[in-house]
């Protein structure tokens, strides 16, 4: 078998066999297939798509490209959540402590930023000392002791995805349904969780821009998960505007902590409660209404925040940054972005907001770019708000002053003002079970 033929066949719209897909995934994970051939195949998949059978074969090949985790040393039900990626999406930092504080184990492997979207690992690394790369035995010990640990993908868990993820991030091949589905489900199936809640985003800030495409992705992933014997559901949720008011890394940890302190923005709180409730529901903690009440109580009582603090301490982080979250807001330079005229924010190109954050230093242009954890955006007005000329739309933060103007221009170009208020959009479109 030759990689050249596999690329050519997919380029010409042919269906790849299970053996060809395995050949590619094994070869790329082992380093025998170079980046340029893998990029070419990803681009061919991007344009030609894959059948459900090809996507399932790709998912299983990714799952089998490394070790399958065995969490039999972790006592109790393990529940995970995974988002398809968005702008300002810090729900894991809120939801995982809520669920863990209620007795469900969260042994979470998270990712880094991808394209214009942020990643939980980059966010957690904004907490000085926080270690996202800990040995499995220690990871299990922390999960058993406090109910939660969040680490990056290990070198041996779905290593094909680890390489493909970084490659896709810089080759404009992220927003492909089979590549997203196999990336997420390959990792999820390699981990040893009992239940999975997927947060599938839809709208201008997500990889799938339309509700139909997002729903198709959600159904594809739920189908693959079910086939593999997992309890799984997907919430189809809005990403036509950033989630919450903070976009970046340290600033998103700040907003997540404020949310656990009971001071979160309405949309973020609503989505976190819904995701946590579905995780608790899959873990048989009660009906959805009861699970929602439990999740709210975990915030109200401070129990979820205490769990986050314990996790940060256990993973070597400086807990004073959680106890006094304003310490996280330490960028050297800032710039207010103001409205050029009066009007409603009719809509925003949310991807453009993600790119503005990336330009400030919050994301990567190349695989090995180093992130400025202080870089980010605080939003003062969002879609549907009426603003007057000169009102602040956002404040930009960075340690690299030279990025401020270009990020400002990007954010303004992504903000569309109108005399008419936009029709409201739901935050949660539907749940796919
Ligand atoms: N999250 C992932 O893990 N993979 C993708 O491809 C997109 C989002």
Tab-separated table of C-alpha atoms and ligand atoms in Angstrom:
chain	number	residue	atom	x	y	z
A	1	UNK	CA	0.000	0.000	0.000
A	2	UNK	CA	1.230	3.513	-0.804
A	3	UNK	CA	0.191	6.738	0.877
A	4	UNK	CA	0.307	8.408	-2.536
A	5	UNK	CA	-2.523	6.142	-3.802
A	6	UNK	CA	-4.627	6.761	-0.695
A	7	UNK	CA	-4.337	10.534	-1.169
A	8	UNK	CA	-5.137	10.243	-4.876
A	9	UNK	CA	-8.164	8.017	-4.270
A	10	UNK	CA	-9.646	10.379	-1.706
A	11	UNK	CA	-8.784	13.400	-3.882
A	12	UNK	CA	-10.836	11.773	-6.655
A	13	UNK	CA	-13.794	11.202	-4.311
A	14	UNK	CA	-13.366	7.457	-3.834
A	15	UNK	CA	-14.246	5.580	-0.647
A	16	UNK	CA	-11.250	4.399	1.373
A	17	UNK	CA	-11.167	0.914	2.806
A	18	UNK	CA	-10.721	0.169	6.514
A	19	UNK	CA	-7.232	-1.155	5.709
A	20	UNK	CA	-6.222	2.035	3.899
A	21	UNK	CA	-7.472	4.158	6.786
A	22	UNK	CA	-5.573	1.999	9.290
A	23	UNK	CA	-2.434	2.190	7.122
A	24	UNK	CA	-2.615	6.001	7.156
A	25	UNK	CA	-3.327	6.351	10.876
A	26	UNK	CA	-0.664	3.853	11.969
A	27	UNK	CA	1.897	5.289	9.567
A	28	UNK	CA	1.276	8.865	10.635
A	29	UNK	CA	1.328	8.029	14.353
A	30	UNK	CA	4.631	6.163	13.952
A	31	UNK	CA	6.220	8.991	11.965
A	32	UNK	CA	6.611	6.940	8.767
A	33	UNK	CA	4.106	9.091	6.916
A	34	UNK	CA	5.331	12.693	6.768
A	35	UNK	CA	3.297	15.791	7.620
A	36	UNK	CA	3.019	16.851	3.968
A	37	UNK	CA	1.277	13.636	2.934
A	38	UNK	CA	-0.982	13.683	5.994
A	39	UNK	CA	-1.884	17.327	5.232
A	40	UNK	CA	-2.723	16.408	1.661
A	41	UNK	CA	-5.017	13.609	2.801
A	42	UNK	CA	-6.713	15.836	5.397
A	43	UNK	CA	-7.338	18.429	2.679
A	44	UNK	CA	-8.748	15.735	0.366
A	45	UNK	CA	-11.026	14.549	3.207
A	46	UNK	CA	-12.009	18.161	3.827
A	47	UNK	CA	-13.205	18.543	0.231
A	48	UNK	CA	-14.504	15.028	-0.455
A	49	UNK	CA	-15.892	14.057	2.967
A	50	UNK	CA	-16.192	10.510	4.260
A	51	UNK	CA	-19.011	8.016	4.586
A	52	UNK	CA	-20.233	7.001	8.055
A	53	UNK	CA	-18.309	3.722	7.611
A	54	UNK	CA	-15.085	5.535	6.710
A	55	UNK	CA	-15.548	7.938	9.666
A	56	UNK	CA	-16.145	5.035	12.041
A	57	UNK	CA	-13.051	3.251	10.700
A	58	UNK	CA	-11.002	6.448	11.150
A	59	UNK	CA	-12.333	6.848	14.718
A	60	UNK	CA	-11.435	3.274	15.665
A	61	UNK	CA	-8.001	3.548	14.039
A	62	UNK	CA	-7.334	6.727	16.052
A	63	UNK	CA	-8.567	5.012	19.232
A	64	UNK	CA	-6.276	2.057	18.569
A	65	UNK	CA	-3.228	4.166	17.644
A	66	UNK	CA	-2.046	4.111	21.252
A	67	UNK	CA	-2.903	2.783	24.689
A	68	UNK	CA	-6.478	2.357	25.815
A	69	UNK	CA	-6.789	3.848	29.290
A	70	UNK	CA	-7.798	1.552	32.072
A	71	UNK	CA	-9.403	3.455	34.907
A	72	UNK	CA	-10.407	0.389	36.877
A	73	UNK	CA	-8.356	1.865	39.739
A	74	UNK	CA	-10.732	4.795	39.855
A	75	UNK	CA	-13.706	4.000	42.059
A	76	UNK	CA	-17.172	5.000	40.904
A	77	UNK	CA	-18.793	6.148	37.684
A	78	UNK	CA	-16.675	8.282	35.383
A	79	UNK	CA	-18.357	10.938	33.280
A	80	UNK	CA	-16.744	13.170	30.673
A	81	UNK	CA	-17.850	16.099	28.564
A	82	UNK	CA	-16.323	17.355	25.345
A	83	UNK	CA	-17.035	20.436	23.280
A	84	UNK	CA	-16.565	20.660	19.533
A	85	UNK	CA	-14.898	24.005	20.180
A	86	UNK	CA	-15.932	27.597	20.407
A	87	UNK	CA	-14.972	31.112	21.381
A	88	UNK	CA	-15.119	31.896	25.096
A	89	UNK	CA	-16.069	28.292	25.812
A	90	UNK	CA	-14.757	27.718	29.328
A	91	UNK	CA	-17.550	25.373	30.415
A	92	UNK	CA	-15.211	22.487	31.368
A	93	UNK	CA	-13.648	24.660	34.073
A	94	UNK	CA	-17.076	25.164	35.629
A	95	UNK	CA	-18.919	21.952	34.819
A	96	UNK	CA	-16.235	19.436	35.784
A	97	UNK	CA	-15.872	20.792	39.369
A	98	UNK	CA	-19.678	20.933	39.753
A	99	UNK	CA	-20.080	17.284	38.779
A	100	UNK	CA	-17.068	16.111	40.791
A	101	UNK	CA	-18.323	17.960	43.870
A	102	UNK	CA	-21.477	15.826	43.613
A	103	UNK	CA	-19.626	12.532	43.822
A	104	UNK	CA	-19.139	11.691	40.144
A	105	UNK	CA	-15.581	11.078	38.986
A	106	UNK	CA	-14.208	13.341	36.278
A	107	UNK	CA	-10.929	11.984	34.915
A	108	UNK	CA	-10.606	14.476	32.116
A	109	UNK	CA	-8.215	14.626	29.179
A	110	UNK	CA	-8.551	17.968	27.474
A	111	UNK	CA	-7.070	19.624	24.419
A	112	UNK	CA	-5.242	22.793	23.484
A	113	UNK	CA	-6.609	25.607	21.351
A	114	UNK	CA	-7.502	24.617	17.827
A	115	UNK	CA	-7.840	27.161	15.013
A	116	UNK	CA	-9.723	30.184	16.331
A	117	UNK	CA	-11.105	28.228	19.321
A	118	UNK	CA	-9.587	27.965	22.790
A	119	UNK	CA	-8.574	24.793	24.654
A	120	UNK	CA	-8.947	23.868	28.317
A	121	UNK	CA	-5.294	22.881	28.711
A	122	UNK	CA	-4.035	26.273	27.497
A	123	UNK	CA	-6.460	27.935	29.898
A	124	UNK	CA	-5.410	25.842	32.913
A	125	UNK	CA	-1.738	26.529	32.176
A	126	UNK	CA	-2.509	30.210	32.775
A	127	UNK	CA	-2.573	29.302	36.503
A	128	UNK	CA	1.066	29.519	37.646
A	129	UNK	CA	2.453	26.075	38.508
A	130	UNK	CA	-0.536	24.108	37.220
A	131	UNK	CA	0.707	20.871	35.693
A	132	UNK	CA	-1.327	19.278	32.900
A	133	UNK	CA	1.143	16.459	32.307
A	134	UNK	CA	1.148	14.109	35.284
A	135	UNK	CA	1.872	10.375	35.482
A	136	UNK	CA	-1.165	8.087	35.228
A	137	UNK	CA	-0.812	6.730	38.776
A	138	UNK	CA	-0.846	10.270	40.204
A	139	UNK	CA	-3.759	11.216	37.939
A	140	UNK	CA	-5.762	8.247	39.264
A	141	UNK	CA	-4.795	9.044	42.851
A	142	UNK	CA	-6.032	12.656	42.480
A	143	UNK	CA	-9.298	11.548	40.861
A	144	UNK	CA	-9.896	8.994	43.616
A	145	UNK	CA	-9.062	11.508	46.363
A	146	UNK	CA	-10.888	14.643	45.190
A	147	UNK	CA	-13.032	13.386	42.327
A	148	UNK	CA	-11.404	15.326	39.516
A	149	UNK	CA	-8.212	15.894	37.563
A	150	UNK	CA	-7.758	17.529	34.172
A	151	UNK	CA	-4.702	16.676	32.108
A	152	UNK	CA	-3.567	17.013	28.505
A	153	UNK	CA	-3.701	14.136	26.123
A	154	UNK	CA	-0.865	11.785	27.041
A	155	UNK	CA	1.682	10.846	24.404
A	156	UNK	CA	0.259	7.350	24.324
A	157	UNK	CA	-3.501	8.117	24.286
A	158	UNK	CA	-4.746	8.311	20.702
A	159	UNK	CA	-1.347	9.631	19.543
A	160	UNK	CA	-2.569	9.764	15.950
A	161	UNK	CA	-5.095	12.382	17.001
A	162	UNK	CA	-2.495	14.337	18.921
A	163	UNK	CA	-0.410	14.713	15.754
A	164	UNK	CA	-3.381	15.194	13.439
A	165	UNK	CA	-4.941	17.791	15.751
A	166	UNK	CA	-1.793	19.926	15.682
A	167	UNK	CA	-1.433	19.453	11.916
A	168	UNK	CA	-5.052	20.349	11.157
A	169	UNK	CA	-4.761	23.420	13.354
A	170	UNK	CA	-2.254	24.984	10.951
A	171	UNK	CA	-3.410	23.575	7.595
A	172	UNK	CA	-7.010	24.893	7.497
A	173	UNK	CA	-8.429	21.386	7.830
A	174	UNK	CA	-10.126	21.615	11.201
A	175	UNK	CA	-13.694	22.238	10.046
A	176	UNK	CA	-14.361	18.887	8.450
A	177	UNK	CA	-17.146	16.711	9.867
A	178	UNK	CA	-15.379	13.316	9.615
A	179	UNK	CA	-12.122	14.783	10.944
A	180	UNK	CA	-13.847	16.412	13.931
A	181	UNK	CA	-15.998	13.367	14.715
A	182	UNK	CA	-13.080	10.920	14.538
A	183	UNK	CA	-10.778	13.237	16.508
A	184	UNK	CA	-13.228	13.668	19.364
A	185	UNK	CA	-14.617	10.143	19.462
A	186	UNK	CA	-11.219	8.480	18.867
A	187	UNK	CA	-9.955	10.119	22.066
A	188	UNK	CA	-13.154	9.575	24.005
A	189	UNK	CA	-13.234	5.862	23.163
A	190	UNK	CA	-9.577	5.430	24.116
A	191	UNK	CA	-10.365	6.861	27.544
A	192	UNK	CA	-12.224	4.660	29.951
A	193	UNK	CA	-15.323	6.735	30.743
A	194	UNK	CA	-18.798	5.331	31.353
A	195	UNK	CA	-20.779	8.340	30.151
A	196	UNK	CA	-20.059	11.197	27.733
A	197	UNK	CA	-21.883	14.486	27.218
A	198	UNK	CA	-20.993	16.258	23.978
A	199	UNK	CA	-21.448	19.990	23.538
A	200	UNK	CA	-21.808	20.418	19.791
A	201	UNK	CA	-21.588	24.057	18.825
A	202	UNK	CA	-23.406	25.727	15.970
A	203	UNK	CA	-23.004	29.170	14.446
A	204	UNK	CA	-20.337	31.585	13.271
A	205	UNK	CA	-17.830	30.712	16.002
A	206	UNK	CA	-18.030	26.956	15.628
A	207	UNK	CA	-16.439	24.685	13.072
A	208	UNK	CA	-19.895	23.715	11.787
A	209	UNK	CA	-21.627	26.945	10.851
A	210	UNK	CA	-25.180	25.737	10.244
A	211	UNK	CA	-27.624	24.030	12.571
A	212	UNK	CA	-28.100	21.205	10.055
A	213	UNK	CA	-24.370	20.451	9.802
A	214	UNK	CA	-23.938	20.627	13.583
A	215	UNK	CA	-26.850	18.279	14.124
A	216	UNK	CA	-25.422	15.833	11.590
A	217	UNK	CA	-22.081	15.945	13.442
A	218	UNK	CA	-23.837	15.428	16.778
A	219	UNK	CA	-25.807	12.424	15.487
A	220	UNK	CA	-22.669	10.946	13.912
A	221	UNK	CA	-20.725	11.140	17.181
A	222	UNK	CA	-23.602	9.920	19.347
A	223	UNK	CA	-24.033	6.977	16.934
A	224	UNK	CA	-20.323	6.072	17.123
A	225	UNK	CA	-20.383	6.339	20.935
A	226	UNK	CA	-23.496	4.181	21.240
A	227	UNK	CA	-21.997	1.531	18.955
A	228	UNK	CA	-19.035	1.431	21.334
A	229	UNK	CA	-21.344	0.865	24.321
A	230	UNK	CA	-21.114	4.323	25.934
A	231	UNK	CA	-23.962	6.222	27.587
A	232	UNK	CA	-23.817	9.367	25.494
A	233	UNK	CA	-25.837	12.411	24.516
A	234	UNK	CA	-25.153	15.681	22.709
A	235	UNK	CA	-26.423	19.180	23.381
A	236	UNK	CA	-26.606	21.339	20.270
A	237	UNK	CA	-25.704	24.813	21.538
A	238	UNK	CA	-25.294	28.316	20.186
A	239	UNK	CA	-21.900	29.639	19.111
A	240	UNK	CA	-23.165	32.539	17.038
A	241	UNK	CA	-21.734	34.795	19.711
A	242	UNK	CA	-18.924	34.167	22.208
A	243	UNK	CA	-19.956	32.314	25.344
A	244	UNK	CA	-19.797	34.573	28.395
A	245	UNK	CA	-17.890	37.838	28.226
A	246	UNK	CA	-14.262	36.688	28.319
A	247	UNK	CA	-12.172	35.257	25.476
A	248	UNK	CA	-8.580	34.127	26.026
A	249	UNK	CA	-6.847	31.966	28.596
A	250	UNK	CA	-6.205	33.586	31.998
A	251	UNK	CA	-9.224	35.810	31.486
A	252	UNK	CA	-11.424	32.745	30.860
A	253	UNK	CA	-10.162	31.063	34.019
A	254	UNK	CA	-11.077	34.320	35.774
A	255	UNK	CA	-14.613	34.179	34.350
A	256	UNK	CA	-14.982	30.498	35.218
A	257	UNK	CA	-13.980	31.210	38.828
A	258	UNK	CA	-16.391	34.156	38.981
A	259	UNK	CA	-19.097	31.787	37.724
A	260	UNK	CA	-18.327	29.294	40.473
A	261	UNK	CA	-18.479	32.232	42.896
A	262	UNK	CA	-22.063	32.834	41.696
A	263	UNK	CA	-21.143	35.870	39.584
A	264	UNK	CA	-21.159	34.336	36.096
A	265	UNK	CA	-22.764	35.795	32.970
A	266	UNK	CA	-26.254	34.474	32.290
A	267	UNK	CA	-25.505	32.470	29.121
A	268	UNK	CA	-22.464	30.765	30.616
A	269	UNK	CA	-24.333	29.861	33.793
A	270	UNK	CA	-27.302	28.471	31.848
A	271	UNK	CA	-25.141	26.293	29.622
A	272	UNK	CA	-22.956	25.037	32.477
A	273	UNK	CA	-26.008	24.034	34.503
A	274	UNK	CA	-27.493	22.214	31.494
A	275	UNK	CA	-24.254	20.352	30.719
A	276	UNK	CA	-23.672	19.427	34.362
A	277	UNK	CA	-27.290	18.282	34.698
A	278	UNK	CA	-26.947	15.997	31.661
A	279	UNK	CA	-23.702	14.539	33.029
A	280	UNK	CA	-25.372	13.852	36.388
A	281	UNK	CA	-28.435	12.439	34.632
A	282	UNK	CA	-26.366	9.986	32.562
A	283	UNK	CA	-24.657	8.993	35.813
A	284	UNK	CA	-28.079	8.094	37.273
A	285	UNK	CA	-28.145	10.860	39.870
A	286	UNK	CA	-31.866	11.520	39.295
A	287	UNK	CA	-34.191	13.043	36.727
A	288	UNK	CA	-33.037	16.104	34.772
A	289	UNK	CA	-34.909	18.562	37.020
A	290	UNK	CA	-33.296	17.121	40.155
A	291	UNK	CA	-29.872	17.103	38.486
A	292	UNK	CA	-30.274	20.752	37.532
A	293	UNK	CA	-31.134	21.676	41.108
A	294	UNK	CA	-28.091	19.752	42.372
A	295	UNK	CA	-25.835	21.570	39.910
A	296	UNK	CA	-27.174	24.973	40.990
A	297	UNK	CA	-26.733	24.055	44.632
A	298	UNK	CA	-23.125	23.029	43.986
A	299	UNK	CA	-22.450	26.589	42.826
A	300	UNK	CA	-24.609	28.296	45.452
A	301	UNK	CA	-23.022	26.430	48.357
A	302	UNK	CA	-19.456	27.074	47.145
A	303	UNK	CA	-18.874	23.327	46.995
A	304	UNK	CA	-17.915	23.316	43.294
A	305	UNK	CA	-15.460	26.189	43.799
A	306	UNK	CA	-13.879	24.312	46.718
A	307	UNK	CA	-13.464	21.291	44.405
A	308	UNK	CA	-11.755	23.425	41.756
A	309	UNK	CA	-9.379	24.812	44.402
A	310	UNK	CA	-8.549	21.270	45.559
A	311	UNK	CA	-7.866	20.197	41.978
A	312	UNK	CA	-5.603	23.186	41.322
A	313	UNK	CA	-3.690	22.475	44.546
A	314	UNK	CA	-3.351	18.762	43.723
A	315	UNK	CA	-1.997	19.574	40.247
A	316	UNK	CA	0.611	21.985	41.583
A	317	UNK	CA	-1.155	25.241	40.754
A	318	UNK	CA	-0.982	28.369	42.877
A	319	UNK	CA	-4.452	28.432	44.465
A	320	UNK	CA	-4.141	32.104	45.358
A	321	UNK	CA	-5.006	32.777	41.678
A	322	UNK	CA	-8.344	31.015	42.216
A	323	UNK	CA	-8.989	32.487	45.647
A	324	UNK	CA	-8.206	35.979	44.310
A	325	UNK	CA	-9.007	35.625	40.593
A	326	UNK	CA	-8.172	39.259	39.781
A	327	UNK	CA	-4.528	38.153	40.032
A	328	UNK	CA	-5.115	36.413	36.696
A	329	UNK	CA	-5.707	39.744	34.960
A	330	UNK	CA	-2.087	40.780	34.551
A	331	UNK	CA	-1.647	41.849	30.913
A	332	UNK	CA	0.794	44.723	30.393
A	333	UNK	CA	-1.191	46.476	27.656
A	334	UNK	CA	-4.861	47.079	26.955
A	335	UNK	CA	-7.012	48.930	24.468
A	336	UNK	CA	-10.719	49.761	24.511
A	337	UNK	CA	-12.613	49.079	21.290
A	338	UNK	CA	-15.460	51.556	20.891
A	339	UNK	CA	-18.536	51.673	18.679
A	340	UNK	CA	-18.134	53.797	15.521
A	341	UNK	CA	-21.878	54.700	15.508
A	342	UNK	CA	-25.145	54.083	17.357
A	343	UNK	CA	-27.010	50.833	16.775
A	344	UNK	CA	-27.855	47.325	17.866
A	345	UNK	CA	-25.151	44.707	17.617
A	346	UNK	CA	-27.090	42.776	15.013
A	347	UNK	CA	-24.671	39.896	14.717
A	348	UNK	CA	-20.978	39.133	15.081
A	349	UNK	CA	-18.607	36.927	13.149
A	350	UNK	CA	-17.642	34.966	16.238
A	351	UNK	CA	-14.747	33.277	14.453
A	352	UNK	CA	-13.410	36.812	13.833
A	353	UNK	CA	-13.515	37.436	17.594
A	354	UNK	CA	-11.556	34.202	18.118
A	355	UNK	CA	-9.027	35.334	15.520
A	356	UNK	CA	-8.730	38.734	17.255
A	357	UNK	CA	-7.865	36.907	20.503
A	358	UNK	CA	-5.372	34.746	18.612
A	359	UNK	CA	-3.746	37.861	17.115
A	360	UNK	CA	-3.333	39.256	20.639
A	361	UNK	CA	-1.345	36.109	21.488
A	362	UNK	CA	-4.025	33.839	22.979
A	363	UNK	CA	-3.703	31.182	20.238
A	364	UNK	CA	-1.252	29.691	17.771
A	365	UNK	CA	-0.450	30.403	14.135
A	366	UNK	CA	2.175	27.658	13.987
A	367	UNK	CA	2.330	24.313	15.811
A	368	UNK	CA	5.075	25.418	18.225
A	369	UNK	CA	3.978	29.017	18.860
A	370	UNK	CA	4.101	29.993	22.525
A	371	UNK	CA	0.897	31.383	23.978
A	372	UNK	CA	0.602	34.665	25.884
A	373	UNK	CA	-1.716	33.519	28.652
A	374	UNK	CA	-2.603	37.111	29.559
A	375	UNK	CA	-3.838	37.901	26.050
A	376	UNK	CA	-7.582	38.081	25.586
A	377	UNK	CA	-10.753	40.069	25.241
A	378	UNK	CA	-13.310	41.325	27.735
A	379	UNK	CA	-16.635	41.979	26.013
A	380	UNK	CA	-18.776	44.852	27.236
A	381	UNK	CA	-21.569	44.449	24.661
A	382	UNK	CA	-22.858	41.426	22.764
A	383	UNK	CA	-25.326	40.564	20.031
A	384	UNK	CA	-28.711	42.176	20.738
A	385	UNK	CA	-27.322	45.042	22.862
A	386	UNK	CA	-27.927	48.648	21.820
A	387	UNK	CA	-24.798	50.808	21.931
A	388	UNK	CA	-24.068	54.467	21.251
A	389	UNK	CA	-21.129	55.820	19.235
A	390	UNK	CA	-18.094	55.807	21.517
A	391	UNK	CA	-19.468	53.147	23.896
A	392	UNK	CA	-17.040	50.358	24.728
A	393	UNK	CA	-17.661	47.111	22.836
A	394	UNK	CA	-14.625	45.335	24.268
A	395	UNK	CA	-11.283	45.745	25.978
A	396	UNK	CA	-8.293	43.952	24.469
A	397	UNK	CA	-5.449	42.654	26.643
A	398	UNK	CA	-1.964	41.522	25.653
A	399	UNK	CA	1.691	41.578	26.611
A	400	UNK	CA	2.603	42.499	23.034
A	401	UNK	CA	1.533	46.083	22.378
A	402	UNK	CA	2.122	45.771	18.631
A	403	UNK	CA	-0.826	43.371	18.290
A	404	UNK	CA	-3.447	45.755	19.671
A	405	UNK	CA	-4.350	47.718	16.522
A	406	UNK	CA	-4.628	44.715	14.214
A	407	UNK	CA	-6.756	42.839	16.771
A	408	UNK	CA	-8.949	45.929	17.210
A	409	UNK	CA	-9.510	46.141	13.444
A	410	UNK	CA	-10.331	42.415	13.305
A	411	UNK	CA	-12.846	42.705	16.123
A	412	UNK	CA	-14.533	45.782	14.626
A	413	UNK	CA	-14.719	44.123	11.195
A	414	UNK	CA	-16.474	41.193	12.885
A	415	UNK	CA	-19.102	43.383	14.605
A	416	UNK	CA	-22.174	44.282	12.575
A	417	UNK	CA	-24.327	47.187	13.782
A	418	UNK	CA	-27.885	47.849	12.612
A	419	UNK	CA	-30.894	50.008	13.468
A	420	UNK	CA	-32.904	46.859	14.094
A	421	UNK	CA	-32.628	44.477	17.002
A	422	UNK	CA	-31.809	40.914	15.884
A	423	UNK	CA	-34.213	38.038	16.469
A	424	UNK	CA	-33.129	36.176	19.606
A	425	UNK	CA	-31.501	32.756	19.146
A	426	UNK	CA	-31.815	29.918	21.641
A	427	UNK	CA	-28.754	28.992	23.674
A	428	UNK	CA	-29.606	25.284	23.584
A	429	UNK	CA	-31.222	24.109	20.340
A	430	UNK	CA	-31.830	20.490	21.181
A	431	UNK	CA	-30.541	17.451	22.954
A	432	UNK	CA	-29.651	14.402	20.874
A	433	UNK	CA	-29.835	11.149	22.775
B	1	LIG	N1	-12.162	19.059	19.321
B	1	LIG	C1	-11.389	17.975	19.048
B	1	LIG	O1	-10.948	17.271	19.952
B	1	LIG	N2	-11.128	17.698	17.779
B	1	LIG	C2	-11.600	18.431	16.757
B	1	LIG	O2	-11.333	18.122	15.629
B	1	LIG	C3	-12.402	19.566	17.044
B	1	LIG	C4	-12.668	19.850	18.343
